[in-house]
Coordinates of C-alpha atoms in Angstrom, one line a residue:
X1 CA -18.4 26.1 19.4
X2 CA -19.0 25.6 23.2
X3 CA -16.4 23.1 24.8
X4 CA -18.2 20.3 26.1
X5 CA -17.2 17.9 29.0
X6 CA -17.4 14.5 28.2
X7 CA -20.5 12.8 29.9
X8 CA -18.8 9.1 30.4
X9 CA -15.8 7.9 32.0
X10 CA -13.5 5.9 30.0
X11 CA -13.5 2.0 31.3
X12 CA -9.9 1.4 30.9
X13 CA -6.9 3.4 29.4
X14 CA -7.1 3.0 25.6
X15 CA -4.4 1.6 23.4
X16 CA -5.2 3.6 20.4
X17 CA -6.8 7.1 20.3
X18 CA -8.1 8.6 17.1
X19 CA -8.8 11.9 16.9
X20 CA -10.9 13.5 13.8
X21 CA -14.2 13.1 12.3
X22 CA -17.5 10.8 12.3
X23 CA -20.5 11.4 9.7
X24 CA -23.2 9.8 7.9
X25 CA -22.5 8.1 4.9
X26 CA -25.3 7.8 2.2
X27 CA -24.1 5.6 -0.6
X28 CA -25.4 5.0 -4.0
X29 CA -24.6 2.4 -6.5
X30 CA -24.9 3.5 -10.3
X31 CA -24.0 1.4 -13.5
X32 CA -22.1 4.6 -14.7
X33 CA -20.7 8.0 -13.7
X34 CA -23.5 10.5 -14.5
X35 CA -22.5 12.8 -17.5
X36 CA -23.2 16.7 -17.0
X37 CA -26.8 17.6 -17.2
X38 CA -28.0 14.3 -17.1
X39 CA -29.7 11.9 -14.6
X40 CA -28.3 8.3 -14.1
X41 CA -30.6 5.7 -12.1
X42 CA -28.9 3.9 -9.0
X43 CA -28.8 0.0 -9.7
X44 CA -30.1 -0.4 -6.0
X45 CA -31.6 1.5 -3.3
X46 CA -29.2 4.0 -1.4
X47 CA -28.1 2.6 2.0
X48 CA -27.3 5.0 5.1
X49 CA -24.4 3.9 7.3
X50 CA -21.9 5.2 10.4
X51 CA -18.9 6.8 8.1
X52 CA -16.3 9.2 8.5
X53 CA -12.5 8.4 8.1
X54 CA -11.9 8.5 11.8
X55 CA -14.8 6.6 12.7
X56 CA -13.7 3.9 10.4
X57 CA -10.6 4.0 11.6
X58 CA -11.5 3.5 15.2
X59 CA -13.9 0.6 14.6
X60 CA -10.9 -1.0 12.5
X61 CA -8.5 -0.7 15.4
X62 CA -11.4 -1.9 17.8
X63 CA -11.9 -5.0 15.6
X64 CA -8.2 -5.7 15.6
X65 CA -8.5 -6.3 19.3
X66 CA -7.2 -3.0 20.7
X67 CA -8.9 -0.7 23.1
X68 CA -9.6 2.3 21.0
X69 CA -11.2 5.9 22.3
X70 CA -12.3 8.2 19.5
X71 CA -12.3 11.8 19.9
X72 CA -14.8 13.6 17.6
X73 CA -18.0 15.4 17.3
X74 CA -21.5 14.9 16.0
X75 CA -24.7 16.8 16.3
X76 CA -27.8 16.1 18.3
X77 CA -30.2 15.2 15.6
X78 CA -30.9 11.5 14.9
X79 CA -27.6 11.0 13.0
X80 CA -25.2 11.7 16.0
X81 CA -27.2 8.9 17.9
X82 CA -27.1 6.6 15.3
X83 CA -23.1 7.3 15.2
X84 CA -22.5 7.0 18.9
X85 CA -24.8 3.7 18.6
X86 CA -22.6 2.4 16.1
X87 CA -19.2 3.1 17.8
X88 CA -20.6 1.4 21.1
X89 CA -21.4 -1.7 19.0
X90 CA -18.3 -1.9 17.5
X91 CA -16.5 -1.6 20.9
X92 CA -15.1 2.0 20.8
X93 CA -15.2 3.9 23.8
X94 CA -17.3 6.9 23.4
X95 CA -16.2 9.1 25.9
X96 CA -14.8 11.8 23.8
X97 CA -17.4 11.3 21.0
X98 CA -19.5 14.7 22.0
X99 CA -23.0 15.5 20.6
X100 CA -22.9 19.2 19.9
X101 CA -26.4 20.6 21.0
X102 CA -28.4 22.0 18.1
X103 CA -25.6 21.0 15.5
X104 CA -26.2 18.9 12.6
X105 CA -24.3 15.8 11.9
X106 CA -21.7 15.7 8.6
X107 CA -22.7 13.7 5.8
X108 CA -20.9 12.0 2.9
X109 CA -22.3 11.3 -0.2
X110 CA -20.5 8.1 -1.8
X111 CA -21.0 7.0 -5.4
X112 CA -19.9 3.4 -6.4
X113 CA -19.6 2.4 -10.0
X114 CA -19.2 -1.3 -11.0
X115 CA -15.5 -1.1 -11.0
X116 CA -15.5 -0.9 -7.2
X117 CA -14.4 2.9 -7.5
X118 CA -15.9 5.7 -5.5
X119 CA -16.6 9.3 -5.8
X120 CA -17.3 11.0 -2.4
X121 CA -18.6 14.6 -2.1
X122 CA -18.4 15.4 1.9
X123 CA -20.6 18.1 3.6
X124 CA -18.8 19.0 6.7
X125 CA -20.9 20.5 9.7
X126 CA -18.7 23.4 10.9
X127 CA -20.2 23.2 14.4
X128 CA -18.9 19.9 15.3
X129 CA -15.4 20.3 14.1
X130 CA -12.9 19.9 16.6
X131 CA -11.7 22.7 18.7
X132 CA -8.3 23.0 20.0
X133 CA -9.8 23.3 23.8
X134 CA -11.3 19.9 23.1
X135 CA -8.6 18.2 21.7
X136 CA -6.2 19.7 24.6
X137 CA -8.7 18.5 27.4
X138 CA -9.2 14.8 25.7
X139 CA -5.1 14.4 25.2
X140 CA -4.4 15.7 28.7
X141 CA -6.8 13.1 30.4
X142 CA -5.9 10.3 28.1
X143 CA -3.0 8.2 27.5
X144 CA -2.3 5.5 24.7
X145 CA 0.8 4.2 23.2
X146 CA -0.5 5.6 19.8
X147 CA -2.4 8.5 18.4
X148 CA -3.7 8.6 14.6
X149 CA -5.1 11.8 13.8
X150 CA -6.4 13.3 10.6
X151 CA -4.1 16.5 9.1
X152 CA -7.0 17.9 7.2
X153 CA -8.7 18.8 10.7
X154 CA -8.9 23.1 11.7
X155 CA -5.3 24.0 11.9
X156 CA -5.6 24.9 15.7
X157 CA -6.7 21.3 16.3
X158 CA -3.9 19.9 14.4
X159 CA -1.5 22.1 16.5
X160 CA -3.2 20.9 19.8
X161 CA -2.8 17.3 18.6
X162 CA 0.9 17.7 17.9
X163 CA 1.6 19.5 21.3
X164 CA -0.4 17.8 23.6
X165 CA -0.4 14.1 22.7
X166 CA 1.8 11.6 24.8
X167 CA 1.9 8.7 22.6
X168 CA 5.2 6.7 21.7
X169 CA 4.0 6.7 18.0
X170 CA 1.7 9.7 16.4
X171 CA 0.1 8.7 13.1
X172 CA -0.7 11.6 10.7
X173 CA -3.3 10.9 7.7
X174 CA -3.7 13.3 4.9
X175 CA -6.9 13.3 3.0
X176 CA -7.9 15.4 1.4
X177 CA -5.0 17.3 0.3
X178 CA -3.8 19.8 3.3
X179 CA -1.2 22.2 3.3
X180 CA 1.6 20.7 5.8
X181 CA 4.4 22.7 7.0
X182 CA 7.6 21.1 8.0
X183 CA 6.8 21.1 11.5
X184 CA 4.0 19.1 11.4
X185 CA 5.6 16.6 9.5
X186 CA 8.6 16.7 11.7
X187 CA 6.6 15.8 14.7
X188 CA 5.1 12.9 13.1
X189 CA 6.4 9.5 13.9
X190 CA 4.6 8.0 10.9
X191 CA 3.1 9.8 8.1
X192 CA 0.4 7.9 5.9
X193 CA -0.9 9.0 2.7
X194 CA -2.2 7.4 -0.4
X195 CA 0.0 7.7 -3.6
X196 CA -2.3 10.7 -5.6
X197 CA -1.6 12.6 -2.3
X198 CA 2.2 11.8 -2.2
X199 CA 2.2 13.0 -5.6
X200 CA 0.6 16.4 -4.8
X201 CA 2.8 17.0 -1.7
X202 CA 5.8 16.2 -4.1
X203 CA 4.8 18.5 -6.8
X204 CA 4.5 15.5 -9.4
X205 CA 2.0 13.7 -11.2
X206 CA 2.9 10.2 -10.8
X207 CA 5.8 8.9 -8.2
X208 CA 6.3 5.3 -7.5
X209 CA 5.2 4.1 -4.0
X210 CA 8.6 3.2 -2.6
X211 CA 9.9 6.5 -3.9
X212 CA 7.4 8.6 -2.4
X213 CA 7.7 6.9 0.8
X214 CA 11.4 7.8 0.8
X215 CA 11.1 11.3 -0.2
X216 CA 8.2 11.9 2.6
X217 CA 10.3 10.6 5.1
X218 CA 13.1 13.0 3.8
X219 CA 10.6 15.9 4.9
X220 CA 10.5 15.1 8.4
X221 CA 8.5 12.2 9.7
X222 CA 10.5 9.1 11.2
X223 CA 8.6 6.9 8.8
X224 CA 6.3 7.3 5.8
X225 CA 3.8 5.0 4.3
X226 CA 2.5 5.7 1.2
X227 CA -0.8 3.2 0.3
X228 CA -1.3 2.4 -3.8
X229 CA -4.4 0.4 -4.1
X230 CA -4.4 -3.1 -5.6
X231 CA -0.7 -2.8 -5.6
X232 CA -0.3 -2.5 -1.8
X233 CA 1.5 -0.2 0.2
X234 CA 5.2 1.0 0.6
X235 CA 6.9 2.2 3.8
X236 CA 10.0 3.9 4.4
X237 CA 12.0 4.0 7.6
X238 CA 16.1 5.1 8.2
X239 CA 16.7 1.2 7.8
X240 CA 14.5 0.2 5.1
X241 CA 12.2 1.2 1.9
X242 CA 9.8 -1.7 0.9
X243 CA 6.9 -2.3 -1.6
X244 CA 4.4 -4.5 0.5
X245 CA 2.1 -6.2 -2.2
X246 CA -1.8 -6.9 -1.8
X247 CA -3.3 -10.0 -2.4
X248 CA -5.1 -10.0 -6.0
X249 CA -9.1 -10.0 -5.4
X250 CA -11.9 -9.1 -7.4
X251 CA -12.9 -5.7 -5.5
X252 CA -16.6 -5.0 -5.0
X253 CA -16.4 -1.4 -3.4
X254 CA -13.1 0.2 -2.3
X255 CA -14.8 2.8 0.4
X256 CA -13.5 2.7 3.7
X257 CA -10.2 0.5 2.8
X258 CA -7.7 3.1 3.5
X259 CA -9.4 3.5 7.1
X260 CA -9.4 -0.3 7.3
X261 CA -5.8 0.0 6.5
X262 CA -4.8 2.8 9.2
X263 CA -6.9 1.5 12.0
X264 CA -5.3 -2.0 11.5
X265 CA -1.7 -0.4 11.4
X266 CA -2.4 1.8 14.4
X267 CA -3.2 -1.6 16.4
X268 CA -0.4 -3.7 15.2
X269 CA 2.0 -0.9 16.0
X270 CA 0.3 -0.7 19.5
X271 CA 0.9 -4.4 19.7
X272 CA 4.6 -3.6 19.0
X273 CA 4.7 -5.4 15.6
X274 CA 7.5 -4.1 13.4
X275 CA 6.7 -1.6 10.7
X276 CA 6.8 -3.9 8.0
X277 CA 4.9 -6.7 9.4
X278 CA 2.0 -4.4 10.7
X279 CA 1.9 -2.7 6.9
X280 CA 1.6 -6.4 5.7
X281 CA -1.5 -6.9 8.1
X282 CA -2.6 -3.8 7.2
X283 CA -2.6 -4.3 3.4
X284 CA -4.1 -7.8 4.2
X285 CA -6.9 -6.2 6.2
X286 CA -7.7 -3.6 3.5
X287 CA -7.9 -6.2 0.8
X288 CA -10.4 -8.0 2.8
X289 CA -12.5 -4.6 3.1
X290 CA -12.8 -4.1 -0.9
X291 CA -14.1 -7.7 -1.3
X292 CA -17.9 -6.7 0.3
X293 CA -19.8 -3.7 0.2

């Protein structure tokens, strides 16, 4: 992929930098999960929205009141333009959101059932994956108190984040399962994953969130957070390990709740909120996200 220089100048230094991906979400609501070889009719017309974990996280951080820059790529097709506009409308700086010529934009097919759970099939666009050169260029030019990155990016891009960020807090998020070396975990100020990913990393089918957070912190990061859906989230530092419960609500759609959590968490840490309080705010923000489509 050719390395392209950003075509805009950031209006002011960001407080949060998000490094990762953006894609289009095509969401269908279905009364039941289709069986193999069978067709299930959707219960409503499909919707098309701006998505991708990093895009969602950037919008959540901006919505929480901090200046946010997204470092990511999309294609020069209509969807790439759509994503850029959605980011701008949300107040996210797009100086380092690059549209790669002749490349398609990635697409996620999101299937939501009445229990508010979702199954997602992500069709990545290899031509729009971040390169190490792009990451290095962005992080040499940008400085922010907090950097939030996806750890399932191409390994050289992840290494570039670890080597060139200048943040007080580097947050690493694991989705989906990725092979993490001890050097990656040790470089993180805060490692965040969900309880299923925690179990996969620790080699156990089920681990209580507080236990998982404590054991993950023992692998290298200064702190760890494990999200646990309707139960809330657990965090572990050298001083405390605690479960922060989530308010009980009737969930409609859990898509993007984890991203709302992460974006809010990054914003609160940038605002010097203690981790426990930041996790509580993030849990509340994620809970508010699941009660609407």
